[in-house]
PDB file of C-alpha atoms in Angstrom:
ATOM      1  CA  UNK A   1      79.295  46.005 122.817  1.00  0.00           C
ATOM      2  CA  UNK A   2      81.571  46.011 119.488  1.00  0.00           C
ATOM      3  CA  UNK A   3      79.034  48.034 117.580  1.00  0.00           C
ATOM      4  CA  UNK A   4      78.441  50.571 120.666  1.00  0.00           C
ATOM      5  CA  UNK A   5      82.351  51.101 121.062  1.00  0.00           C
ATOM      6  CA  UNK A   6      82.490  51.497 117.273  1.00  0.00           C
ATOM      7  CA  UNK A   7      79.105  53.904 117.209  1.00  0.00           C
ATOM      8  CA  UNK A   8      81.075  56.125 119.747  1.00  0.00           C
ATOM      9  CA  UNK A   9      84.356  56.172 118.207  1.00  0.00           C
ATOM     10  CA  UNK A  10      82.326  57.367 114.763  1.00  0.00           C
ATOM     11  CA  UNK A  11      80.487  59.876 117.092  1.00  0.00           C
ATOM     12  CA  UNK A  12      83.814  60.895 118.357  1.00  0.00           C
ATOM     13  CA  UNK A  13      85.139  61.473 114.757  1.00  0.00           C
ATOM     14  CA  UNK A  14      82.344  63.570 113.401  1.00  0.00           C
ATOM     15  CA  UNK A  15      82.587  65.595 116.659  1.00  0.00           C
ATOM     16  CA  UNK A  16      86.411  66.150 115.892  1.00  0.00           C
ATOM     17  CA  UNK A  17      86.286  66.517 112.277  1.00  0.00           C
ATOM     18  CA  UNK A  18      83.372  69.452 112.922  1.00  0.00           C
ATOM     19  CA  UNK A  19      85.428  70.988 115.193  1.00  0.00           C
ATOM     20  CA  UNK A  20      88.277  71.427 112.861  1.00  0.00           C
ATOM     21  CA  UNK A  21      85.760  73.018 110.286  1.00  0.00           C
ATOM     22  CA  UNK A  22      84.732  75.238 112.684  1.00  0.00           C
ATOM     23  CA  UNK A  23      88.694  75.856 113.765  1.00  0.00           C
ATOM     24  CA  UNK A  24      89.425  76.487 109.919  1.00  0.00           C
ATOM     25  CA  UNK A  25      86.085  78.724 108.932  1.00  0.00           C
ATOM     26  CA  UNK A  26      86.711  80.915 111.970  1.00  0.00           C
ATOM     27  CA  UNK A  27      90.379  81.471 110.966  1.00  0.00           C
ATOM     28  CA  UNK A  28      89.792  82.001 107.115  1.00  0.00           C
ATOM     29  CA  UNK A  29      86.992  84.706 108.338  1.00  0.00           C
ATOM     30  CA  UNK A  30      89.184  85.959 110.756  1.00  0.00           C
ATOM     31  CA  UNK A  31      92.562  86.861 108.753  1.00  0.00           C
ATOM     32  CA  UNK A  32      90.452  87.627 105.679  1.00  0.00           C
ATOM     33  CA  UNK A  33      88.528  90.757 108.057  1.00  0.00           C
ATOM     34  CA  UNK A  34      91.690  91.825 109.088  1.00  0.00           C
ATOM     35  CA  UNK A  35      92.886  92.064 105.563  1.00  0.00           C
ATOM     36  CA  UNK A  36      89.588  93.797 105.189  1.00  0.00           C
ATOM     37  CA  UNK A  37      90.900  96.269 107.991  1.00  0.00           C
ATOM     38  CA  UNK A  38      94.545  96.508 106.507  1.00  0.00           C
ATOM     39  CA  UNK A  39      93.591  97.160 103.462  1.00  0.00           C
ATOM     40  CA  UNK A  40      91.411 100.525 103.949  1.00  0.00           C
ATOM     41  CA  UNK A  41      93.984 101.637 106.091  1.00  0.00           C
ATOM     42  CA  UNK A  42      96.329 101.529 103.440  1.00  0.00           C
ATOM     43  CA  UNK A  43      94.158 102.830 100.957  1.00  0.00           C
ATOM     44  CA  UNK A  44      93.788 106.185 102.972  1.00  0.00           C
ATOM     45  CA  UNK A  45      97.272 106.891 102.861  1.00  0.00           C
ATOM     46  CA  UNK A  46      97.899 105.788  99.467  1.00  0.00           C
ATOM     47  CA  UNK A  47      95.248 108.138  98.594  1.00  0.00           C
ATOM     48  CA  UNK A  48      97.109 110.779 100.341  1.00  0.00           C
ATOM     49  CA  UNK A  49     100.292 109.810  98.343  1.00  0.00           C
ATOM     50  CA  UNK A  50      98.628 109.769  94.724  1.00  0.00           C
ATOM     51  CA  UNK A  51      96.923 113.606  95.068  1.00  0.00           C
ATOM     52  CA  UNK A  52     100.182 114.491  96.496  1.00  0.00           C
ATOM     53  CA  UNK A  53     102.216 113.196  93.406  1.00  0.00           C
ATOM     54  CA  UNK A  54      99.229 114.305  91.117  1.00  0.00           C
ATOM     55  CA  UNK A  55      99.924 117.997  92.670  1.00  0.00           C
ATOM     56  CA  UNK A  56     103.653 118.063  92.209  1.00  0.00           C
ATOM     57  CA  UNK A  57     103.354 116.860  88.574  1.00  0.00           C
ATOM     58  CA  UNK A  58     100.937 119.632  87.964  1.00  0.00           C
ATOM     59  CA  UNK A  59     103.563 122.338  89.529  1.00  0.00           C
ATOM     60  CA  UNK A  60     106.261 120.407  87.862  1.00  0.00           C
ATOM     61  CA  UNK A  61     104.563 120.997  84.641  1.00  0.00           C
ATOM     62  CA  UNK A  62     104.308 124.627  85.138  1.00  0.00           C
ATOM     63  CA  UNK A  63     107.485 125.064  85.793  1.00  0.00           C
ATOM     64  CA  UNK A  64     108.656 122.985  82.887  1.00  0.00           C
ATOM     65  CA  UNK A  65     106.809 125.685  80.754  1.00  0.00           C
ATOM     66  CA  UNK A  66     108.919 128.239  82.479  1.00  0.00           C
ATOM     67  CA  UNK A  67     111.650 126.819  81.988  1.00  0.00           C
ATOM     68  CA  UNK A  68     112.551 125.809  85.815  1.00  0.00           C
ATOM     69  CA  UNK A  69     112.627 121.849  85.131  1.00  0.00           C
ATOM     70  CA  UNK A  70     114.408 120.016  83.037  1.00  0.00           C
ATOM     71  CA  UNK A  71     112.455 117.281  80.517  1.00  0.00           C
ATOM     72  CA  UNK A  72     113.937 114.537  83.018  1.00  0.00           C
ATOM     73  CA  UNK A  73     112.444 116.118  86.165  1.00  0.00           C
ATOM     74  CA  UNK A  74     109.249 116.026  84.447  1.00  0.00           C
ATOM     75  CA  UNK A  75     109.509 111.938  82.958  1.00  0.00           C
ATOM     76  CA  UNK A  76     110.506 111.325  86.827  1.00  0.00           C
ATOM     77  CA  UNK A  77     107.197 113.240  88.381  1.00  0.00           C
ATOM     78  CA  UNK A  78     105.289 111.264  85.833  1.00  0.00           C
ATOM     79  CA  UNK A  79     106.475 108.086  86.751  1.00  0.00           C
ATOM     80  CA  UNK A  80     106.165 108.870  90.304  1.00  0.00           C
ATOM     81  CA  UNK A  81     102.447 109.432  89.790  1.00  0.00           C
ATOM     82  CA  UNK A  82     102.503 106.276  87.615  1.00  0.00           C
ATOM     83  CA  UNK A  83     103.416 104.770  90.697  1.00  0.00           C
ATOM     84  CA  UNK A  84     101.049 106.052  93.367  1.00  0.00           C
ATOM     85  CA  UNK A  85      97.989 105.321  91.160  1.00  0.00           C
ATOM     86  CA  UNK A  86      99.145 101.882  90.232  1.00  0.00           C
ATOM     87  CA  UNK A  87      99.674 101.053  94.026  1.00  0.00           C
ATOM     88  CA  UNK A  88      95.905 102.772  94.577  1.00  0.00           C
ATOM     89  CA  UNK A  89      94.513 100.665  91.800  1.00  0.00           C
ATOM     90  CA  UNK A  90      96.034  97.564  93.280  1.00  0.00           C
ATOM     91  CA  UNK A  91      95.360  98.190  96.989  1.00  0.00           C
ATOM     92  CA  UNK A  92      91.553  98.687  95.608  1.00  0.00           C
ATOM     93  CA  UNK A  93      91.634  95.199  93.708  1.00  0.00           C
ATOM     94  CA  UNK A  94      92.965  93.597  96.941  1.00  0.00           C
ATOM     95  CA  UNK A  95      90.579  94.796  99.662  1.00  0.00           C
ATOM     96  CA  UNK A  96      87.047  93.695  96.751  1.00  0.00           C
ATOM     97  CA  UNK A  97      89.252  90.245  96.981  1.00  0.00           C
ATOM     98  CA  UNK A  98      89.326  90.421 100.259  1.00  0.00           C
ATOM     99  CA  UNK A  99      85.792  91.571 101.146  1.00  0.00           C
ATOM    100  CA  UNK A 100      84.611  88.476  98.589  1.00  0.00           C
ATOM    101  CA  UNK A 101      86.885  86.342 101.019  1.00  0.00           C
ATOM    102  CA  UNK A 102      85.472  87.289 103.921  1.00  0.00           C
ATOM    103  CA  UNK A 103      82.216  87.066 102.372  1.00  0.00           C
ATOM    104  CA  UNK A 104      82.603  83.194 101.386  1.00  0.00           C
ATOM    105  CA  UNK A 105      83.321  82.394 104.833  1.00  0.00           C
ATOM    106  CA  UNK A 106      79.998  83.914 106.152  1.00  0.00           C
ATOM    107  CA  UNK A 107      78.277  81.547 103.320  1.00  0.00           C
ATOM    108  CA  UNK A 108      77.057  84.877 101.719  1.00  0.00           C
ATOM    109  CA  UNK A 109      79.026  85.522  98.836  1.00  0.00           C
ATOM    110  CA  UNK A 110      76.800  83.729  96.254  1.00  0.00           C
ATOM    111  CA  UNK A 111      73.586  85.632  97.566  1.00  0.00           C
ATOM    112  CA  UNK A 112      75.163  88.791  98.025  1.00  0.00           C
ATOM    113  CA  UNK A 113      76.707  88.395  94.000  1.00  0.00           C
ATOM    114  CA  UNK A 114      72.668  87.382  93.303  1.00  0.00           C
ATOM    115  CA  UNK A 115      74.383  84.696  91.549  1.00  0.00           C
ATOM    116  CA  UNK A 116      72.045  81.747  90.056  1.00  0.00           C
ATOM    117  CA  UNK A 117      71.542  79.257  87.353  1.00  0.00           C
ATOM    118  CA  UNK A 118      68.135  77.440  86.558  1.00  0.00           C
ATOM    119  CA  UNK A 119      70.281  73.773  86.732  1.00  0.00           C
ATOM    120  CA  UNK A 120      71.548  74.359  90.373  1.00  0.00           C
ATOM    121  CA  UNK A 121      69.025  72.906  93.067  1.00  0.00           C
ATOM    122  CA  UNK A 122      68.440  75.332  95.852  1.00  0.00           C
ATOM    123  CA  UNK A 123      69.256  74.515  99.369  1.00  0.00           C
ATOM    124  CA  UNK A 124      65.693  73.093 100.257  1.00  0.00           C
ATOM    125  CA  UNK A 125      65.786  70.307  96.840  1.00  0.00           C
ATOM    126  CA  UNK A 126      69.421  69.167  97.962  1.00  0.00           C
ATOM    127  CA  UNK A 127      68.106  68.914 102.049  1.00  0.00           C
ATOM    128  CA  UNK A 128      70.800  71.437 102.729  1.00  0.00           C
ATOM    129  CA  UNK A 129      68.422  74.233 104.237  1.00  0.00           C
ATOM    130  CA  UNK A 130      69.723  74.794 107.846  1.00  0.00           C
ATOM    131  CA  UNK A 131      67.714  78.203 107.844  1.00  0.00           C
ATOM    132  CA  UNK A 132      66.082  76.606 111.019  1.00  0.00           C
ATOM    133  CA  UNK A 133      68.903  75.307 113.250  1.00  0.00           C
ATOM    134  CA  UNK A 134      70.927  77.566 115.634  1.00  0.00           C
ATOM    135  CA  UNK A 135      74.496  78.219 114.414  1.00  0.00           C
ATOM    136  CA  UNK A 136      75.936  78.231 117.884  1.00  0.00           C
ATOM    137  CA  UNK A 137      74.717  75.485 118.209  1.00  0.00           C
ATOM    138  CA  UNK A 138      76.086  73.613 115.111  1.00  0.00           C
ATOM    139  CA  UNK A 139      79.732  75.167 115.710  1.00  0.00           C
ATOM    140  CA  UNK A 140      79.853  77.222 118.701  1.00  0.00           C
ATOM    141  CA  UNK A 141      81.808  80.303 119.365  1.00  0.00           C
ATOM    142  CA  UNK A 142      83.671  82.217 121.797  1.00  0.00           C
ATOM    143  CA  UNK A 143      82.455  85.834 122.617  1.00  0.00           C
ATOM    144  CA  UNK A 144      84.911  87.523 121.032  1.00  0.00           C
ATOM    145  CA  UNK A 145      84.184  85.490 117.697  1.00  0.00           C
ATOM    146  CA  UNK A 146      80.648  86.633 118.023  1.00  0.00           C
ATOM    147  CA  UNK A 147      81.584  90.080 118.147  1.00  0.00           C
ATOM    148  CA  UNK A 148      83.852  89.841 115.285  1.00  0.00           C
ATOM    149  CA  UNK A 149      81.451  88.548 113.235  1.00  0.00           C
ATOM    150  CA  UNK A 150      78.864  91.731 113.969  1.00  0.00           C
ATOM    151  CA  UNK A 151      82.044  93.769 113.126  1.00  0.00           C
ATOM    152  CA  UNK A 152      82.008  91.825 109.752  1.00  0.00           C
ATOM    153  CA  UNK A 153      78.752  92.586 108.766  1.00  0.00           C
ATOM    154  CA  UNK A 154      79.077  95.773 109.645  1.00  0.00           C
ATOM    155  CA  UNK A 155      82.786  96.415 107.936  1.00  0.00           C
ATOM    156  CA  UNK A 156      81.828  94.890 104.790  1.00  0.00           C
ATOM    157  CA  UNK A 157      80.174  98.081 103.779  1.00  0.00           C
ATOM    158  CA  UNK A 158      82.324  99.943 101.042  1.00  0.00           C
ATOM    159  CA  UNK A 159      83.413 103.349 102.794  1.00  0.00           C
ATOM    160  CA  UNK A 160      82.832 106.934 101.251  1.00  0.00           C
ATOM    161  CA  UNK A 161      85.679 108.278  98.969  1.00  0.00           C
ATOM    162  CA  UNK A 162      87.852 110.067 100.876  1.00  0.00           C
ATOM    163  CA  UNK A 163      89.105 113.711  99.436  1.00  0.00           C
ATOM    164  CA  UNK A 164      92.807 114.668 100.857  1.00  0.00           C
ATOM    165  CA  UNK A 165      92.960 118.344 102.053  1.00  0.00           C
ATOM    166  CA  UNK A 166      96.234 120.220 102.489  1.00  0.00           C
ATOM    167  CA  UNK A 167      96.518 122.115 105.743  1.00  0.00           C
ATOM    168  CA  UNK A 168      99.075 124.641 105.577  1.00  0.00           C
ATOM    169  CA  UNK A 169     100.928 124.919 108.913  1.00  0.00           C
ATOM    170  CA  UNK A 170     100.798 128.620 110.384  1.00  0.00           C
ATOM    171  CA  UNK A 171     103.667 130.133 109.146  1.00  0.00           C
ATOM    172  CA  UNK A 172     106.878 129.801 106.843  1.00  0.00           C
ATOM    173  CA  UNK A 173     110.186 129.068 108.048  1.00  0.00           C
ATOM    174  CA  UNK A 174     112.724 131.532 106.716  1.00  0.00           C
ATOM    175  CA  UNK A 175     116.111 130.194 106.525  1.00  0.00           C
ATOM    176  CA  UNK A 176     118.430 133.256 106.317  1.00  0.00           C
ATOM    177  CA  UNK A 177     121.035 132.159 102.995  1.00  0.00           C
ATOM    178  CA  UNK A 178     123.977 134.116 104.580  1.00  0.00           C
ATOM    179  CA  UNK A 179     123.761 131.862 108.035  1.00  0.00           C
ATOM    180  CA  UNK A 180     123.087 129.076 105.788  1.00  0.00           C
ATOM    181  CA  UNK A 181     125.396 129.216 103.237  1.00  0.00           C
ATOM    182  CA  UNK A 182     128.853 130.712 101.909  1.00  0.00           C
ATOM    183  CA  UNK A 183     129.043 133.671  99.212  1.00  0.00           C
ATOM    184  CA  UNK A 184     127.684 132.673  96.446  1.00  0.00           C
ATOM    185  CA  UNK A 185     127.707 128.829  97.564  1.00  0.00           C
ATOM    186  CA  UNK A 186     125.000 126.339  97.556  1.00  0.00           C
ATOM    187  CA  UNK A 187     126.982 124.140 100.136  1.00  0.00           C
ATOM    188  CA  UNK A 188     125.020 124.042 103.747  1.00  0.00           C
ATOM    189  CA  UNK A 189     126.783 125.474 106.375  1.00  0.00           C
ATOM    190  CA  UNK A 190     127.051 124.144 110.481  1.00  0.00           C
ATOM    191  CA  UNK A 191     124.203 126.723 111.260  1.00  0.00           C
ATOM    192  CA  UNK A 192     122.130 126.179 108.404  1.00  0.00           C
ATOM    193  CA  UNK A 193     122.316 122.306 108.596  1.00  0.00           C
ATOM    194  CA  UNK A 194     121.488 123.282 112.798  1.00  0.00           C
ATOM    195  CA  UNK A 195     118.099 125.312 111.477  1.00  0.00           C
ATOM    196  CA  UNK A 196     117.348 122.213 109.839  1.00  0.00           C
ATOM    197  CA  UNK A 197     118.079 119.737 112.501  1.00  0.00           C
ATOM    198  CA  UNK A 198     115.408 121.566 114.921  1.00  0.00           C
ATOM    199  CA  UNK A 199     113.208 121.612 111.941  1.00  0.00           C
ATOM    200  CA  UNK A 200     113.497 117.734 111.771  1.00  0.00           C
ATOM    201  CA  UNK A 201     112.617 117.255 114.926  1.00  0.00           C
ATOM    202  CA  UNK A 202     109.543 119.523 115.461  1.00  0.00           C
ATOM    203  CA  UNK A 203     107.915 117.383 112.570  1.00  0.00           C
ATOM    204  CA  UNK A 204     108.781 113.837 114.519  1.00  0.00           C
ATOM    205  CA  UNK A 205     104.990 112.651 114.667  1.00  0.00           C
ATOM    206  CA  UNK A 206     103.755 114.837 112.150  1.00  0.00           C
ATOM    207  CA  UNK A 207     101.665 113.247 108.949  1.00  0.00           C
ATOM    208  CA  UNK A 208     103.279 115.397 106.165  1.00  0.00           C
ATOM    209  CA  UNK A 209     101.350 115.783 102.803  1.00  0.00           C
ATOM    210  CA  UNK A 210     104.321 117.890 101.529  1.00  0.00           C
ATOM    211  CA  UNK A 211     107.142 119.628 102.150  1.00  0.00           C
ATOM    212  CA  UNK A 212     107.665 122.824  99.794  1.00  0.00           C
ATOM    213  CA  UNK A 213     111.540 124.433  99.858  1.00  0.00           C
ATOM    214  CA  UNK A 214     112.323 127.591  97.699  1.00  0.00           C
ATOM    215  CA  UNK A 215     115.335 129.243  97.238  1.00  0.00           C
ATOM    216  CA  UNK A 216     115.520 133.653  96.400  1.00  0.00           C
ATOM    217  CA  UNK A 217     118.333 135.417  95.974  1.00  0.00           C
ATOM    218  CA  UNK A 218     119.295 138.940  95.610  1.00  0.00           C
ATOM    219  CA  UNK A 219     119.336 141.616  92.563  1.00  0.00           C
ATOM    220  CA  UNK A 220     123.218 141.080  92.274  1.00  0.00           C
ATOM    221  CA  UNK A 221     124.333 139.091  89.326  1.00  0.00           C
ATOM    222  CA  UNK A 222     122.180 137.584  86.169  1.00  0.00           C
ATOM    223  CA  UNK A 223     118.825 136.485  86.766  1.00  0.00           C
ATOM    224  CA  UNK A 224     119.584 133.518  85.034  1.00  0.00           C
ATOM    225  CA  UNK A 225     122.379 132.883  86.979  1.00  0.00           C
ATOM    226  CA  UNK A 226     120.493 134.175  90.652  1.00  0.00           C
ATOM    227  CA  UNK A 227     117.953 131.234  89.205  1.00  0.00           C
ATOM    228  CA  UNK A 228     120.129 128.986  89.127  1.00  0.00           C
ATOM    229  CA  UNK A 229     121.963 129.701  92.528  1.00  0.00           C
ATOM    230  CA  UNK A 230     118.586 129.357  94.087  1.00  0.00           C
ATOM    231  CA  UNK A 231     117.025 126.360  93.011  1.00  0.00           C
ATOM    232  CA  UNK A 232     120.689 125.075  93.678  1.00  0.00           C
ATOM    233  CA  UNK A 233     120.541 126.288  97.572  1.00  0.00           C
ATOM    234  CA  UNK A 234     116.485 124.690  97.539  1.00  0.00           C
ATOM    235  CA  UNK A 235     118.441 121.196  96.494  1.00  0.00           C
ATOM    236  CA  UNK A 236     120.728 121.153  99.210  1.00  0.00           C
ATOM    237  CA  UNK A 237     118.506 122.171 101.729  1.00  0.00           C
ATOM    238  CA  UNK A 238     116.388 118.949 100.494  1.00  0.00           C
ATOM    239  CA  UNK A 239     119.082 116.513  99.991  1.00  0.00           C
ATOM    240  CA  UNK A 240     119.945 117.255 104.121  1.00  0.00           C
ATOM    241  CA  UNK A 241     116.642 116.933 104.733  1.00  0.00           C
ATOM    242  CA  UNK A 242     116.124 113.215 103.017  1.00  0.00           C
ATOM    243  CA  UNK A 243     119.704 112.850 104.957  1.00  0.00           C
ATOM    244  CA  UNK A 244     117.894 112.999 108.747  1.00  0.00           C
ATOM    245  CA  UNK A 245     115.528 110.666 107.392  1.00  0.00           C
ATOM    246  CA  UNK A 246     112.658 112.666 105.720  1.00  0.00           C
ATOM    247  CA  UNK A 247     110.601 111.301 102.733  1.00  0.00           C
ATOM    248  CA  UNK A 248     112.184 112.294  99.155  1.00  0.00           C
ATOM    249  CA  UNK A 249     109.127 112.122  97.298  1.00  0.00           C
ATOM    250  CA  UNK A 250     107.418 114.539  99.293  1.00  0.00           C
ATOM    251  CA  UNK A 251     110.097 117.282  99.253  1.00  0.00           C
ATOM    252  CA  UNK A 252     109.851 119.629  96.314  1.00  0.00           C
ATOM    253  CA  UNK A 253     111.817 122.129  95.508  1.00  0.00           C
ATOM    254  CA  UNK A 254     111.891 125.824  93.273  1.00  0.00           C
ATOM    255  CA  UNK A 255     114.086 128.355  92.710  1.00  0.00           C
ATOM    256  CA  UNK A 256     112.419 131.490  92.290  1.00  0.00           C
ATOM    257  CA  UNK A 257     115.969 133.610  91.859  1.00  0.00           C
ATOM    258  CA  UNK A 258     115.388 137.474  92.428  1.00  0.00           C
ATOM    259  CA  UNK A 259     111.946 137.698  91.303  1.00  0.00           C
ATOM    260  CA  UNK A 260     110.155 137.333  94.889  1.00  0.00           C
ATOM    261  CA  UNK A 261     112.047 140.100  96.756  1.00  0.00           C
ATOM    262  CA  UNK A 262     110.595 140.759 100.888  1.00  0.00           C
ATOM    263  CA  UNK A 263     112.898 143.368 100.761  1.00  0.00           C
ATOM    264  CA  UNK A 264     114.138 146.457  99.128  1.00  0.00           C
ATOM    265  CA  UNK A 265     117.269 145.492  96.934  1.00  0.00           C
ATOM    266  CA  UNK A 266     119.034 148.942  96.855  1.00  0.00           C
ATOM    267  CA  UNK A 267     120.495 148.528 100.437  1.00  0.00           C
ATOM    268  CA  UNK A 268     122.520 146.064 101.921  1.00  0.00           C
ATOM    269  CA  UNK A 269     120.267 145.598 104.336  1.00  0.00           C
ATOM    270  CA  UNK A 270     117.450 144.665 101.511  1.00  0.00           C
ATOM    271  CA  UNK A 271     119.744 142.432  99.648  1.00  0.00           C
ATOM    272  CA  UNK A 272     120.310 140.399 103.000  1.00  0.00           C
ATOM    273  CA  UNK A 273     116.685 139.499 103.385  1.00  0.00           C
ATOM    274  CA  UNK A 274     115.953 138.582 100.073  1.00  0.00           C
ATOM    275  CA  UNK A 275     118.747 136.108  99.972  1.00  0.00           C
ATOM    276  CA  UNK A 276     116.483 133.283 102.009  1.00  0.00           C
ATOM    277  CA  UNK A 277     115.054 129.883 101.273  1.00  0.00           C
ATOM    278  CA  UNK A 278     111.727 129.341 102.343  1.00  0.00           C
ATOM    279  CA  UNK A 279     110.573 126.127 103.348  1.00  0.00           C
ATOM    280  CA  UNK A 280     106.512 125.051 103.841  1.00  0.00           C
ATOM    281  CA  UNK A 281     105.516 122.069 105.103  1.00  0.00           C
ATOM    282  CA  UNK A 282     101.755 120.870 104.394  1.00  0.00           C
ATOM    283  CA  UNK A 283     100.612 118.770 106.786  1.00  0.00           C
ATOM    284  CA  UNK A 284      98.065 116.036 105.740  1.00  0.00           C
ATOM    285  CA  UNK A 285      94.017 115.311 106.577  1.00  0.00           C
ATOM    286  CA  UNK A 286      91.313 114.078 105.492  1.00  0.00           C
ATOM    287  CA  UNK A 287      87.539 115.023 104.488  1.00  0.00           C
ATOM    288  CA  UNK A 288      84.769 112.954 104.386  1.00  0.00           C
ATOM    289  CA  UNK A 289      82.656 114.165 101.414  1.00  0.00           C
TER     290      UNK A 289
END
């Protein structure tokens, strides 16, 4: 009777220790697919983000050769790309760790690396081969395990590069400078900062790639001085924007002075229309190629 009781309390062990393993593989497999999952989500956007800082440097650097930036703007567009592709690199480094993850939990990592060495036994010389028992059997699982283990196999597959393409939205917004601003004044105004407000909230929901502002003045005064006064107005227009809680890295903005005019400068009339600031915003998608 001593060695039965003792032959079932053994029994009962091995039953509870194979159980845990079971407990433990499924949840090592489990939060290793979702950081599978995680992981390519993130790397979508933060694809989005790097050809988005990739494009600014590129107009940055353009207008550096025109003489529209300053050396600083340029060092901080750089670093900004710096930035997105470092987080892109990394993101890609932690979803092959975590595909090799999930991988080892399936037992599969080893065959799918076609890893070998001539002094390891294989599974039938150490009496490990299993290929012929049932794996419910041996640690059974719930339904929704089994499906997430088909999802597994199925997820592990590397997706297709993903190319980012800008969708303008249909039309510019024209923000008149007189109802936004003061005589030659950079400094928002109630009805300007109003324009802006309504612009704000018509984008609530919307993925934006980026968000172009440019500022034009009128033929009166210098152009180097109308240059100034419009990449001056663009600023402002941005720093309110970043203010209602819009991303600062993808606002960008140009002053273009008098050289864009929509309107004929030798009226008053004219002159009104040209002093505007334009603002574009690019909204984001992607392409499968």
């Amino acid at each position: 009777m001593a060695r039965e009781r003792q032959a079932v309390q053994l029994h009962e062990q091995a039953r509870d220790l194979k159980e845990k393993a079971c407990r433990d593989v499924r949840q090592i497999l489990s939060i290793a697919y979702s950081d599978v999952n995680s992981l390519n989500e993130q790397l979508r956007y933060l694809a989005q983000h790097r050809l988005s800082t990739e494009k600014s440097l590129l107009a940055y650097r353009q207008q550096f050769d025109l003489g529209q930036r300053t050396l600083l703007d340029m060092l901080d567009s750089q670093n900004e790309y710096f930035e997105a592709n470092r987080a892109y690199i990394n993101a890609r480094h932690n979803l092959i760790v975590a595909q090799a993850r999930t991988l080892s939990g399936m037992g599969q990592l080893v065959s799918t690396l076609n890893v070998n060495r001539e002094s390891v036994p294989s599974l039938q010389d150490a009496g490990q081969d299993r290929a012929g028992l049932d794996p419910s059997e041996l640690c059974p699982q719930e339904e929704s395990m089994v499906e997430t283990m088909e999802n597994i196999k199925a997820g592990l597959v590397i997706p297709p590069r993903t190319r980012v393409v800008a969708a303008p939205l249909p039309s510019k917004i024209n923000l008149s400078a007189d109802t936004a601003f003061d005589f030659d004044k950079s400094v928002l105004k109630a009805d300007g900062k109003s324009k802006l407000d309504a612009l704000v909230i018509s984008l609530k929901g919307v993925a934006i790639d980026v968000v172009i502002v440019v500022g034009h003045t009128d033929s009166v005064g210098t152009e180097a001085y109308n240059q100034r006064l419009s990449l001056a107005r663009a600023d402002s227009v941005k720093t309110y924007l970043v203010s209602q809680g819009m991303d600062r890295q993808r606002i960008r903005t140009e002053g273009r002075g008098e050289s864009q005019p929509v309107a004929d400068n030798a009226t008053p009339e004219g002159r009104a229309r040209n002093r505007r600031v334009e603002i574009q915003v690019v909204q984001a998608r992607t392409a499968n190629k």
